Short mmCIF file of C-alpha atoms and ligand atoms in Angstrom, two decimals:
data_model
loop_
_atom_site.label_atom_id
_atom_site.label_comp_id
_atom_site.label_asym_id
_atom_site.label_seq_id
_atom_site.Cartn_x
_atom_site.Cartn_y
_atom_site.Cartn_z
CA UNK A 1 0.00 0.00 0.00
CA UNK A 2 0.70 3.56 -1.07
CA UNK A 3 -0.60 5.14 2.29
CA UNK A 4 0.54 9.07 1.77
CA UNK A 5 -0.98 8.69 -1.90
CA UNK A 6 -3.51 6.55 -1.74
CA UNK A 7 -5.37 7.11 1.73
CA UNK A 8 -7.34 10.03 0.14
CA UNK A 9 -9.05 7.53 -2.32
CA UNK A 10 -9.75 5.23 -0.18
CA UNK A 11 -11.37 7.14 2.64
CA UNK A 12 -14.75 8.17 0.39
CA UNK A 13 -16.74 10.46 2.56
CA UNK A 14 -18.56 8.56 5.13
CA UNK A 15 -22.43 7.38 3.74
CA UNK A 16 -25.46 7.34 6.42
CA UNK A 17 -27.56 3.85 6.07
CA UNK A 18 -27.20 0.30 6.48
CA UNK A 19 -24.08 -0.70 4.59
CA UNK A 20 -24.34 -3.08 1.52
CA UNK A 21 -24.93 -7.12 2.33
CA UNK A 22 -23.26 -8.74 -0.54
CA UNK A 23 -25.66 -12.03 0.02
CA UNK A 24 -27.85 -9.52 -1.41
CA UNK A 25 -26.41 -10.02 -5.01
CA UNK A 26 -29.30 -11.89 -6.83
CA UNK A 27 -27.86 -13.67 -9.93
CA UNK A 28 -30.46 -11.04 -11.28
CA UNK A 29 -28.65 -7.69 -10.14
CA UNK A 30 -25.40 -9.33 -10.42
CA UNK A 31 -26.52 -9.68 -14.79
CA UNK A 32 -27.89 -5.77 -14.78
CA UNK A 33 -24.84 -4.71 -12.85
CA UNK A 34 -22.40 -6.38 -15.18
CA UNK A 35 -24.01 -5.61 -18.25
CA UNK A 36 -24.35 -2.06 -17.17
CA UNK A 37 -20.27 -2.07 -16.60
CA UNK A 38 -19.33 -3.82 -19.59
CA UNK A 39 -21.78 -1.66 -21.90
CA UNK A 40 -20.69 1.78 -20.66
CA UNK A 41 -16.81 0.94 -20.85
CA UNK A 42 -16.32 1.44 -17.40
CA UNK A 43 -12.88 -0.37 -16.92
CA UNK A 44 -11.31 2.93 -18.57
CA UNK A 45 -12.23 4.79 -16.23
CA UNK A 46 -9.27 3.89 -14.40
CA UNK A 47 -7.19 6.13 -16.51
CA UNK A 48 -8.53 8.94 -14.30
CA UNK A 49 -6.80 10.35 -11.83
CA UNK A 50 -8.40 11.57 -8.29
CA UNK A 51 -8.08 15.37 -7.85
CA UNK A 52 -5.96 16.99 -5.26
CA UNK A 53 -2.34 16.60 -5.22
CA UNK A 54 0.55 18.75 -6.09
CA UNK A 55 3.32 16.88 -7.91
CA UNK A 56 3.68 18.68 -10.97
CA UNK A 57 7.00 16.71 -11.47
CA UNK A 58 4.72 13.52 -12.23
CA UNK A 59 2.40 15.04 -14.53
CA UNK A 60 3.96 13.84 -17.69
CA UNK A 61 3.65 10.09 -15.90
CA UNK A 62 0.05 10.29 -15.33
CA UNK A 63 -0.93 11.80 -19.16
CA UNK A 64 1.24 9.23 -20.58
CA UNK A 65 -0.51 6.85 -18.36
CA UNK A 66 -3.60 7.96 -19.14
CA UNK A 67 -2.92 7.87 -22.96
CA UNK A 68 -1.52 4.61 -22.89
CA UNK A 69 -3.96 3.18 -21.12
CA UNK A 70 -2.82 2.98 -17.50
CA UNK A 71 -4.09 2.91 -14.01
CA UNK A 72 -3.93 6.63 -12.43
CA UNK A 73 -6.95 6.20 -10.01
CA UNK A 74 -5.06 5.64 -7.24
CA UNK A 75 -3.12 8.90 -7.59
CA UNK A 76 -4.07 12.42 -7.28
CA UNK A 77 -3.55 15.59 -9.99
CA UNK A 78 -4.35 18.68 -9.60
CA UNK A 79 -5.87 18.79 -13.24
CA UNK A 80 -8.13 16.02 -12.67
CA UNK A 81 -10.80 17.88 -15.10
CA UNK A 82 -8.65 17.61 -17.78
CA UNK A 83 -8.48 14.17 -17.87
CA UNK A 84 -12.40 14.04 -17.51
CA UNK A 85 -13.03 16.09 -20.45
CA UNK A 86 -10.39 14.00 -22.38
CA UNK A 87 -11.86 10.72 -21.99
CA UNK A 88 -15.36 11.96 -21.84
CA UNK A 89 -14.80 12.95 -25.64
CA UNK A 90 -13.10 9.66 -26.40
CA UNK A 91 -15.36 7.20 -24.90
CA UNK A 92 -18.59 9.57 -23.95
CA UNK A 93 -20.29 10.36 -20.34
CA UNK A 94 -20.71 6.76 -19.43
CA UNK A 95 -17.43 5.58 -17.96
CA UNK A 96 -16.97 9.07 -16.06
CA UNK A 97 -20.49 8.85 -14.73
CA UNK A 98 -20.42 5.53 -13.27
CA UNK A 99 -16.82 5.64 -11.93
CA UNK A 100 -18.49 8.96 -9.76
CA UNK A 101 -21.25 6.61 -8.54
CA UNK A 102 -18.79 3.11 -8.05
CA UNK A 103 -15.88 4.45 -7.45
CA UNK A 104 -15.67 7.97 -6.39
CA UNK A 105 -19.13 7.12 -4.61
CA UNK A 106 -20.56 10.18 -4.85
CA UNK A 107 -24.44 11.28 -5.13
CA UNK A 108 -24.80 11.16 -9.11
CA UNK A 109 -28.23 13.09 -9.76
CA UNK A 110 -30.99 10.90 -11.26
CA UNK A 111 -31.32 12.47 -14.24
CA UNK A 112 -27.40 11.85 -15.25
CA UNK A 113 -27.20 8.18 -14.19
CA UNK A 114 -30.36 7.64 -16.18
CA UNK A 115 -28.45 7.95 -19.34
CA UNK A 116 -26.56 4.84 -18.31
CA UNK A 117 -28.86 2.98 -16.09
CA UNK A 118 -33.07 2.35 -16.86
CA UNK A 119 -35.74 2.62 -14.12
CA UNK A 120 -36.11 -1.24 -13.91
CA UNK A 121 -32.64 -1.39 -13.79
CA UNK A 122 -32.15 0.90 -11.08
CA UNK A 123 -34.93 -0.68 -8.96
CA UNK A 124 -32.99 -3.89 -9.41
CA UNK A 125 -29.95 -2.77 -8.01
CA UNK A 126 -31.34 -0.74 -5.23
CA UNK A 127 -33.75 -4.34 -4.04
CA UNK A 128 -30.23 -5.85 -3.97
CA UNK A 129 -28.81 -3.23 -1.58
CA UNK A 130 -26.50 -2.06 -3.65
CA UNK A 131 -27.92 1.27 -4.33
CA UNK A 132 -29.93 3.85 -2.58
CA UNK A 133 -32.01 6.08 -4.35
CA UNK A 134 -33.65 9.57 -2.74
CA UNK A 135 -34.04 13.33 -3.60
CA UNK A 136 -33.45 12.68 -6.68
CA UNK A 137 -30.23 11.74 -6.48
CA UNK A 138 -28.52 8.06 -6.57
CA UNK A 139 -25.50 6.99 -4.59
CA UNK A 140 -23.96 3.63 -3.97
CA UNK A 141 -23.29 1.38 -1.17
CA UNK A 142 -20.57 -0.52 -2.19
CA UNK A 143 -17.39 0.15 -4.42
CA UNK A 144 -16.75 -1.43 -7.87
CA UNK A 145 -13.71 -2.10 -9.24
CA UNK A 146 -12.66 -3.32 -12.63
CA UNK A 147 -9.26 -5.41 -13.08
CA UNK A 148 -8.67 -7.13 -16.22
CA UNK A 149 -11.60 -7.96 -17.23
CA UNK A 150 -13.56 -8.89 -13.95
CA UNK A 151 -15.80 -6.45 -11.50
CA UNK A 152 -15.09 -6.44 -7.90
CA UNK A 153 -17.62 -5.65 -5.43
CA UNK A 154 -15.77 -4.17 -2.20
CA UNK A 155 -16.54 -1.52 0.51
CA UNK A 156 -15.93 1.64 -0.04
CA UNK A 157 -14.53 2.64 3.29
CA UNK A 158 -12.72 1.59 6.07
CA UNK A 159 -14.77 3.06 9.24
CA UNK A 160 -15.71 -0.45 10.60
CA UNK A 161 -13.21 -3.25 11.52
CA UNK A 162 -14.03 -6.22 8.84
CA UNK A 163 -13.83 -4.10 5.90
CA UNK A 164 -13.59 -5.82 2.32
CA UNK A 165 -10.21 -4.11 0.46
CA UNK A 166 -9.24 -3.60 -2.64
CA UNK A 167 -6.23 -0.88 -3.33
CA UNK A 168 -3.42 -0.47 -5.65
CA UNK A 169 -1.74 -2.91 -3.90
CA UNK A 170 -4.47 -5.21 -5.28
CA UNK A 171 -4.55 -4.33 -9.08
CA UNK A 172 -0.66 -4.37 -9.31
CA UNK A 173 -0.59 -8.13 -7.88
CA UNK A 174 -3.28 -8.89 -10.56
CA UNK A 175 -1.01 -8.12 -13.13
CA UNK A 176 2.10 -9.46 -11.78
CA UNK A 177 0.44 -12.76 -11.19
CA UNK A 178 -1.22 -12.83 -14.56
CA UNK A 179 2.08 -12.07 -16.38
CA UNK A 180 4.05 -15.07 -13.90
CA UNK A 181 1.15 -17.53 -14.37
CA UNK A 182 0.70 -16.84 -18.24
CA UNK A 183 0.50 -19.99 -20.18
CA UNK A 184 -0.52 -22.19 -16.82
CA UNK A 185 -3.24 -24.32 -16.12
CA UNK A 186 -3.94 -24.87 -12.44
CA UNK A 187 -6.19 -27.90 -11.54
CA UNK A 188 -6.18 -26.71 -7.58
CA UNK A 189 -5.43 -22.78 -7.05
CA UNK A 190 -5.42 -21.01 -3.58
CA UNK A 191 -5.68 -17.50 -2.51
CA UNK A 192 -4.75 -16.91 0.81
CA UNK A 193 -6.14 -13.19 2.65
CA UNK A 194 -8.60 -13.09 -0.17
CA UNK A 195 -10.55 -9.89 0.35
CA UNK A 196 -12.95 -9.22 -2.25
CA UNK A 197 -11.62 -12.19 -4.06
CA UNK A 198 -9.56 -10.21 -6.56
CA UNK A 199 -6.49 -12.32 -6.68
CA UNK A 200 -7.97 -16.37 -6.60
CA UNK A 201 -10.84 -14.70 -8.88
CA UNK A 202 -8.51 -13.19 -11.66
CA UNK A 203 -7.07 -16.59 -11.67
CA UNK A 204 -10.27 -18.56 -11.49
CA UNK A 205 -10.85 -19.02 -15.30
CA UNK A 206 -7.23 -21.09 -15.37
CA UNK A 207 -8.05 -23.63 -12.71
CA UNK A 208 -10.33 -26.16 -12.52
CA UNK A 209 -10.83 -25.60 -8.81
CA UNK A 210 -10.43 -22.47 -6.88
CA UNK A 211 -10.22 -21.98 -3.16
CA UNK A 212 -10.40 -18.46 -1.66
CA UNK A 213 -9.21 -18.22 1.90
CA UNK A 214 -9.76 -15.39 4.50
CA UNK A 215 -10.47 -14.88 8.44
CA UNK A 216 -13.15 -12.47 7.51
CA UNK A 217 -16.25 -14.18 7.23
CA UNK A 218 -17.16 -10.74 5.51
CA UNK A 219 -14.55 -10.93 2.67
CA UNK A 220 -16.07 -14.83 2.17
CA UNK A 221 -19.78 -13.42 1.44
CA UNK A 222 -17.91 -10.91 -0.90
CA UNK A 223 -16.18 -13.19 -2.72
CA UNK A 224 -19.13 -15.39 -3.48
CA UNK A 225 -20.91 -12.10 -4.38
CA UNK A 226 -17.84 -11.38 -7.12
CA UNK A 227 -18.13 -14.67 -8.32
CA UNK A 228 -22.06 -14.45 -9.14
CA UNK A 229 -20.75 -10.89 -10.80
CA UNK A 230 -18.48 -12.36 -12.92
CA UNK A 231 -20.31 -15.48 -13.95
CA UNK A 232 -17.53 -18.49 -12.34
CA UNK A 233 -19.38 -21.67 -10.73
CA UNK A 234 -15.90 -22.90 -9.57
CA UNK A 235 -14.66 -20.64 -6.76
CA UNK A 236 -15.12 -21.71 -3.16
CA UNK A 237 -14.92 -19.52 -0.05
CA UNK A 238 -13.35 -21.09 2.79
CA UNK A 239 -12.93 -19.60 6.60
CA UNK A 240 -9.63 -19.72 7.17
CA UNK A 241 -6.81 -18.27 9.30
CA UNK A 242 -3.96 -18.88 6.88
CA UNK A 243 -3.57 -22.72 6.09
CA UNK A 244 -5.67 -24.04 9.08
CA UNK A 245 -8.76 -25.21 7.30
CA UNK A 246 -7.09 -25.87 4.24
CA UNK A 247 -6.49 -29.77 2.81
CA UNK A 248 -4.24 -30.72 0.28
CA UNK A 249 -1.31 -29.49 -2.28
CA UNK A 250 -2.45 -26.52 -4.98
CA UNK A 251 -0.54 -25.62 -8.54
CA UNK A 252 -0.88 -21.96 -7.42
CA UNK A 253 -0.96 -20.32 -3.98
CA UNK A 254 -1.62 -16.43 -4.01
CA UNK A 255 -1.72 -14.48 -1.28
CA UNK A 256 -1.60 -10.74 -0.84
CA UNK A 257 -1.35 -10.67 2.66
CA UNK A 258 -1.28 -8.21 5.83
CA UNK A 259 1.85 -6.51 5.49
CA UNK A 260 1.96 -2.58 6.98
CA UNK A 261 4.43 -2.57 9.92
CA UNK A 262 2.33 -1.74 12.85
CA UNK A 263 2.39 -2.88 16.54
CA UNK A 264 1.09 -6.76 16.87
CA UNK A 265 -2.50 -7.27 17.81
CA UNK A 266 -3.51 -3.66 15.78
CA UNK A 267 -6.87 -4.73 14.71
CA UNK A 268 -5.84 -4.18 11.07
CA UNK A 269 -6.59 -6.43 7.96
CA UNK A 270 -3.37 -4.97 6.88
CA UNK A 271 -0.76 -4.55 9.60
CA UNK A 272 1.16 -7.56 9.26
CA UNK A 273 3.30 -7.65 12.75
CA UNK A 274 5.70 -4.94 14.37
CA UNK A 275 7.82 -4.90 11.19
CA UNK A 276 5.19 -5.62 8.93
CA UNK A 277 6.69 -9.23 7.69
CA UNK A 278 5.76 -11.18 10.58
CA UNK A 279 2.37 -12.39 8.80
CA UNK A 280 4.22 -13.19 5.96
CA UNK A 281 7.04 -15.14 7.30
CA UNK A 282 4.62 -17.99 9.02
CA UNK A 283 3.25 -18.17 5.85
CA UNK A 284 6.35 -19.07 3.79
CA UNK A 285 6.88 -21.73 7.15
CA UNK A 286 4.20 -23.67 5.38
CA UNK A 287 4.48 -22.88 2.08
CA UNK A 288 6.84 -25.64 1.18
CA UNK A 289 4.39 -28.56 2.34
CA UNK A 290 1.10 -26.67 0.08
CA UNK A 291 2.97 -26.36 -3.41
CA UNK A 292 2.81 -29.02 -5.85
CA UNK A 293 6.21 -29.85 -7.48
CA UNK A 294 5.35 -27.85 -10.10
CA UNK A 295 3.77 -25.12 -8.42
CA UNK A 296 3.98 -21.39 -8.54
CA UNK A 297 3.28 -19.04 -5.50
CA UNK A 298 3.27 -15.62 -5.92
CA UNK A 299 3.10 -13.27 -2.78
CA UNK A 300 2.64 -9.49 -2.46
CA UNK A 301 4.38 -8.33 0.95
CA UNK A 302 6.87 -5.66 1.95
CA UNK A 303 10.82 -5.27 2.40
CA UNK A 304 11.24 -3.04 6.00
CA UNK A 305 14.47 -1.13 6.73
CA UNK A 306 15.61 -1.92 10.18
CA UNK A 307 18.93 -0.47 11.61
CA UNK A 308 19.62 0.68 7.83
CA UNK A 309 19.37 -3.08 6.90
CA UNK A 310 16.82 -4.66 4.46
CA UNK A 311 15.03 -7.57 6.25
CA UNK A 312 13.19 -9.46 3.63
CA UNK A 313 15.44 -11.54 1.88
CA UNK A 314 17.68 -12.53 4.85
CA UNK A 315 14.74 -13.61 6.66
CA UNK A 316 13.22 -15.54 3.11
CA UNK A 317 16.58 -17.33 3.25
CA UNK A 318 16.58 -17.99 7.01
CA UNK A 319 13.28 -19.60 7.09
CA UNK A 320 14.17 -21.19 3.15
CA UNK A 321 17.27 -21.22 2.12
CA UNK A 322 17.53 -25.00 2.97
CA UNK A 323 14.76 -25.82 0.20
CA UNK A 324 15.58 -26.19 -3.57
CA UNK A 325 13.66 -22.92 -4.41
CA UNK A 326 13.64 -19.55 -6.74
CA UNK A 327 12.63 -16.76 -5.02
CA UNK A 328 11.83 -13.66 -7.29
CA UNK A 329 11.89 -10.52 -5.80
CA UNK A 330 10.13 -7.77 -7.51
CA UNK A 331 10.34 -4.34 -5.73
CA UNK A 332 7.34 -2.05 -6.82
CA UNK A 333 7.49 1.01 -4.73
CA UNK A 334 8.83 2.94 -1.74
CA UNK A 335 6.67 4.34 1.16
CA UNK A 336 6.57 7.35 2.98
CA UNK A 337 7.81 7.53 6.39
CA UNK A 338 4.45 7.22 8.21
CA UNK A 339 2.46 10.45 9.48
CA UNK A 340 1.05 9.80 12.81
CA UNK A 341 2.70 10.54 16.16
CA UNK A 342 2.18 6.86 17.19
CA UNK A 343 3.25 5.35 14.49
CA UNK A 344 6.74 7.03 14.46
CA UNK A 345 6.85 6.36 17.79
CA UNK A 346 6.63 2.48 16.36
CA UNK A 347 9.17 3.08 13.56
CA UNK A 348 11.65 4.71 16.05
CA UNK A 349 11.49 2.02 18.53
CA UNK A 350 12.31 -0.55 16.16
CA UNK A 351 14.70 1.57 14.20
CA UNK A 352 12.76 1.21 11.47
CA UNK A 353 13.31 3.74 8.53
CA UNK A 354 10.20 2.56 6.25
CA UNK A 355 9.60 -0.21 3.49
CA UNK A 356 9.24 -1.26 0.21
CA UNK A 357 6.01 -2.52 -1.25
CA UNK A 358 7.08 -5.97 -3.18
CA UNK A 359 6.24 -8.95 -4.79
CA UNK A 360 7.57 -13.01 -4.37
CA UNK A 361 7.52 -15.67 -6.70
CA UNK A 362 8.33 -18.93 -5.40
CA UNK A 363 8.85 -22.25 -7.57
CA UNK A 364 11.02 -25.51 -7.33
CA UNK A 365 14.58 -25.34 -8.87
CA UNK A 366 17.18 -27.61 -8.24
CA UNK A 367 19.01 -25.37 -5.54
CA UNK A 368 18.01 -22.23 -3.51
CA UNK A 369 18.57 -19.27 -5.21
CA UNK A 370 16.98 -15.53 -5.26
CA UNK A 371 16.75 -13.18 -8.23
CA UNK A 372 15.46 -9.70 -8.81
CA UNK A 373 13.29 -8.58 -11.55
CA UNK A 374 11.79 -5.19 -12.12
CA UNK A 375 8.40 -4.27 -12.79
CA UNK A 376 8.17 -0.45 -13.34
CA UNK A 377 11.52 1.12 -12.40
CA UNK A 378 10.75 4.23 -13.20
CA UNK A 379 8.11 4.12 -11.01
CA UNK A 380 9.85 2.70 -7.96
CA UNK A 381 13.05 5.13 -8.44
CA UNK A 382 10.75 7.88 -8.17
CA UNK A 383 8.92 6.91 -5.20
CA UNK A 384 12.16 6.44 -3.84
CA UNK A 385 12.96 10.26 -4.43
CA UNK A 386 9.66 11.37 -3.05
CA UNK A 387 10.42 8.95 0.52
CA UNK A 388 13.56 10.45 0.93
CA UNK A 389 12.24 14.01 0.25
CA UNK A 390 9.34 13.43 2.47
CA UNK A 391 11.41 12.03 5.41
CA UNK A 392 13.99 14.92 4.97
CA UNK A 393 11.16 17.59 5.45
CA UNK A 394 9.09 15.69 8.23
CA UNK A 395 12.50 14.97 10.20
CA UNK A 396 13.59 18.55 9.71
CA UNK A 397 10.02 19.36 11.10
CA UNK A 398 10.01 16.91 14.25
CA UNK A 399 13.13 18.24 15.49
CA UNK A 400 11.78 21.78 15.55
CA UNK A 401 8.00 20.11 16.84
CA UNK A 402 8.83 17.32 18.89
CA UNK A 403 10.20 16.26 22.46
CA UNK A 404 14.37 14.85 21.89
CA UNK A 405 12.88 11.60 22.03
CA UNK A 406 11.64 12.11 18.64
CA UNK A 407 14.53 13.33 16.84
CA UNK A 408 16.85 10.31 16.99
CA UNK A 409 16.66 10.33 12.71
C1 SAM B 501 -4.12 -6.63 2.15
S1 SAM B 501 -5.68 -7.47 2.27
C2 SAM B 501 -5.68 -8.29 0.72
C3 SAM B 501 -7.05 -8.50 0.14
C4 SAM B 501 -7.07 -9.04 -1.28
N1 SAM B 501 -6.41 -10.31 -1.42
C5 SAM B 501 -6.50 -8.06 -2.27
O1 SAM B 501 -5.56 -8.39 -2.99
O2 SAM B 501 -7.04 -6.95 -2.35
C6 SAM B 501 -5.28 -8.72 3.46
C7 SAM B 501 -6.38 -9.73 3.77
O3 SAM B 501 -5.85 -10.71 4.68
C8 SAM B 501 -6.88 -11.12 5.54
N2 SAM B 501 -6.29 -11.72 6.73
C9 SAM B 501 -5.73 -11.10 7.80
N3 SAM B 501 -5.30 -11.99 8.70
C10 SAM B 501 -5.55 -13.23 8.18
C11 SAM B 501 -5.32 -14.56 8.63
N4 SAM B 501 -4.73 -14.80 9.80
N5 SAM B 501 -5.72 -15.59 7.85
C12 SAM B 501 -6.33 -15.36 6.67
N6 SAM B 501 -6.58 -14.11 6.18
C13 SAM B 501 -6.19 -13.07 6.92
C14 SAM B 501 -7.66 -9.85 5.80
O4 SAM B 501 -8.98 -10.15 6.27
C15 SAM B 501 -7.63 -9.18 4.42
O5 SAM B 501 -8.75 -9.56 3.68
#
């Protein structure tokens, strides 16, 4: 997770009402909803960017993004309209209008949205919970996301403790684990701290059996809900907390697990121990005795910086390095030194100086050995910039702010 960057679009103002119940989603609403997405274009509508911001050094990123293709929704600009306009007049209202209601979740008045979306249409999704319609205006209860091809059903915010994510972090392991698992055919695939379902979902339609694992009994309603959405009769939810109530060998384990530093027991689906590997590491314990010989696991965790020192890979090899394994490590971005007092009370304590978001991907080979690959450097050199800059101007601020005890940076 991008937490400086990406907070702002994730934190949607806060909706009255009873939040959506994804057992809700007839196979009825779950047809209108998808036809609705896939008629209006709506998966381009990822191109936009959220407004706000001011890095006018990555400008020239985003609009090359944006005409390319690319994913800016997760980032802000402060010429947000622009972008609008431009893809308004290349693919028409639709995509913008619905990405306001889905994704932005905003109150769309009902005379816009009924452009996109008929009266019988709109009574079926509001019967399913999924919107609410008064004073003439229509918002939504739940966030949509598109990823390759597949909608994702997933709350929009975060202001109750078994919230159903999907972030950046999410849509970059899609790709990643598409591009690794390219050409495969899995006859038993896993995805560990499922969510939404986004990860063991995007895979679903190369295995013959999929198993999506979470301790949220939330995220396991979701997930069936995603798979009515996106037509698949072979996913199965399964309570789990990691491996526990999980038989058996699978041809593909994903698992995009909890993996913010932040002190243990933090009732976080993200905050994956004090350095934020912890989670992780018990994983990989296992991991060994779940992957078929010719199995492919592909893991999206982070790389801290304790004492100056990277701790991933030395800990990878510590708990691994025994086993005839590759390990790919693919670095995707740098974070920001974190913003609340408590928290760099945490990172201080532990001498921790931040982390890298990153990817694994573990198979068999004849001997242990670990690789790097890239995904987008530009993209992670940059970030790297902006962490450094950040931490130079909020450690130039604490010493002039804070008690002594906070200026040991
Ligand atoms: C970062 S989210 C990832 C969600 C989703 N896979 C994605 O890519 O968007 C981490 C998920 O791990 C789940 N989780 C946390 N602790 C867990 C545990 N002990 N066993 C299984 N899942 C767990 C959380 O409920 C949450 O859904």
């Amino acid at each position: 997770m991008d937490p400086i960057e990406t907070l702002s679009a994730q934190e949607p103002v806060a909706h009255s009402g009873v939040r959506f119940d994804p057992a809700g989603l007839t196979e009825e609403a779950a047809d209108v909803l998808s036809s609705i997405l896939q008629n209006s274009r709506y998966e381009s509508a990822t191109r936009l960017p959220l407004s706000g911001g001011n890095r006018w050094y990555s400008e020239p990123i985003r609009l090359a993004k944006f005409i390319t293709g690319g994913v800016n929704c997760w980032k802000e600009s402060p010429c947000q309209n622009l972008y609008t306009a431009l893809l308004e007049r290349e693919k028409g209202p639709a995509p913008t209008m619905l990405f306001d209601l889905f994704f932005f979740y905003r109150n769309v008045a009902l005379d816009r949205i009924s452009k996109v979306i008929d009266a019988r249409s709109l009574r079926t999704l509001e019967n399913a919970g999924i919107l609410s319609l008064s004073d003439n205006t229509v918002k939504s209860k739940v966030r949509c996301y598109p990823v390759r091809g597949n909608y994702f059903l997933c709350d929009p915010s975060r202001n109750q403790s078994d919230f159903v994510y999907i972030g950046w972090d999410s849509h970059l392991m899609v790709d990643i684990a598409a591009k690794y698992c390219k050409g495969r055919h899995f006859s038993r695939s896993l995805d560990l701290c499922t969510g939404s379902g986004v990860q063991g979902i995007s895979l679903a339609r190369q295995s013959e059996e999929s198993f999506c694992a979470d301790i949220n009994p939330r995220a396991l309603a979701m997930v069936q809900a995603n798979s009515r959405l996106n037509k698949l009769t072979t996913v199965r939810a399964v309570q789990s907390n990691l491996f526990l109530n999980i038989q058996g060998r699978f041809d593909c384990i994903t698992a995009n697990t909890p993996y913010v530093p932040h002190p243990v027991g933090a009732e976080l689906p993200i905050g994956g121990g004090d350095i934020g590997i912890e989670f992780t590491i018990r994983l990989l314990r296992e991991l060994p005795d779940r992957l078929t010989k010719n199995g492919i696991s592909v893991i999206y965790t982070s790389d801290p910086i304790v004492s100056g020192k990277r701790q991933l890979i030395a800990q990878v090899t510590s708990e691994l390095g025994h086993l005839p394994l590759r390990v790919i490590l693919i670095p995707l971005f740098t974070n920001n030194y974190p913003m609340t007092r408590p928290m760099q009370e945490h990172y201080d304590q532990l001498d921790l100086s931040g982390y890298d978001d990153c990817i694994l991907v573990i198979q068999w080979d004849n001997k242990f050995q670990v690789e790097q690959h890239q995904h987008d450097w530009i993209h992670y050199y940059r970030t790297r910039v902006d962490a450094w800059l950040d931490w130079r101007r909020r450690s130039h601020k604490r010493r002039t702010a804070f008690p002594p005890s906070y200026c040991n940076l």
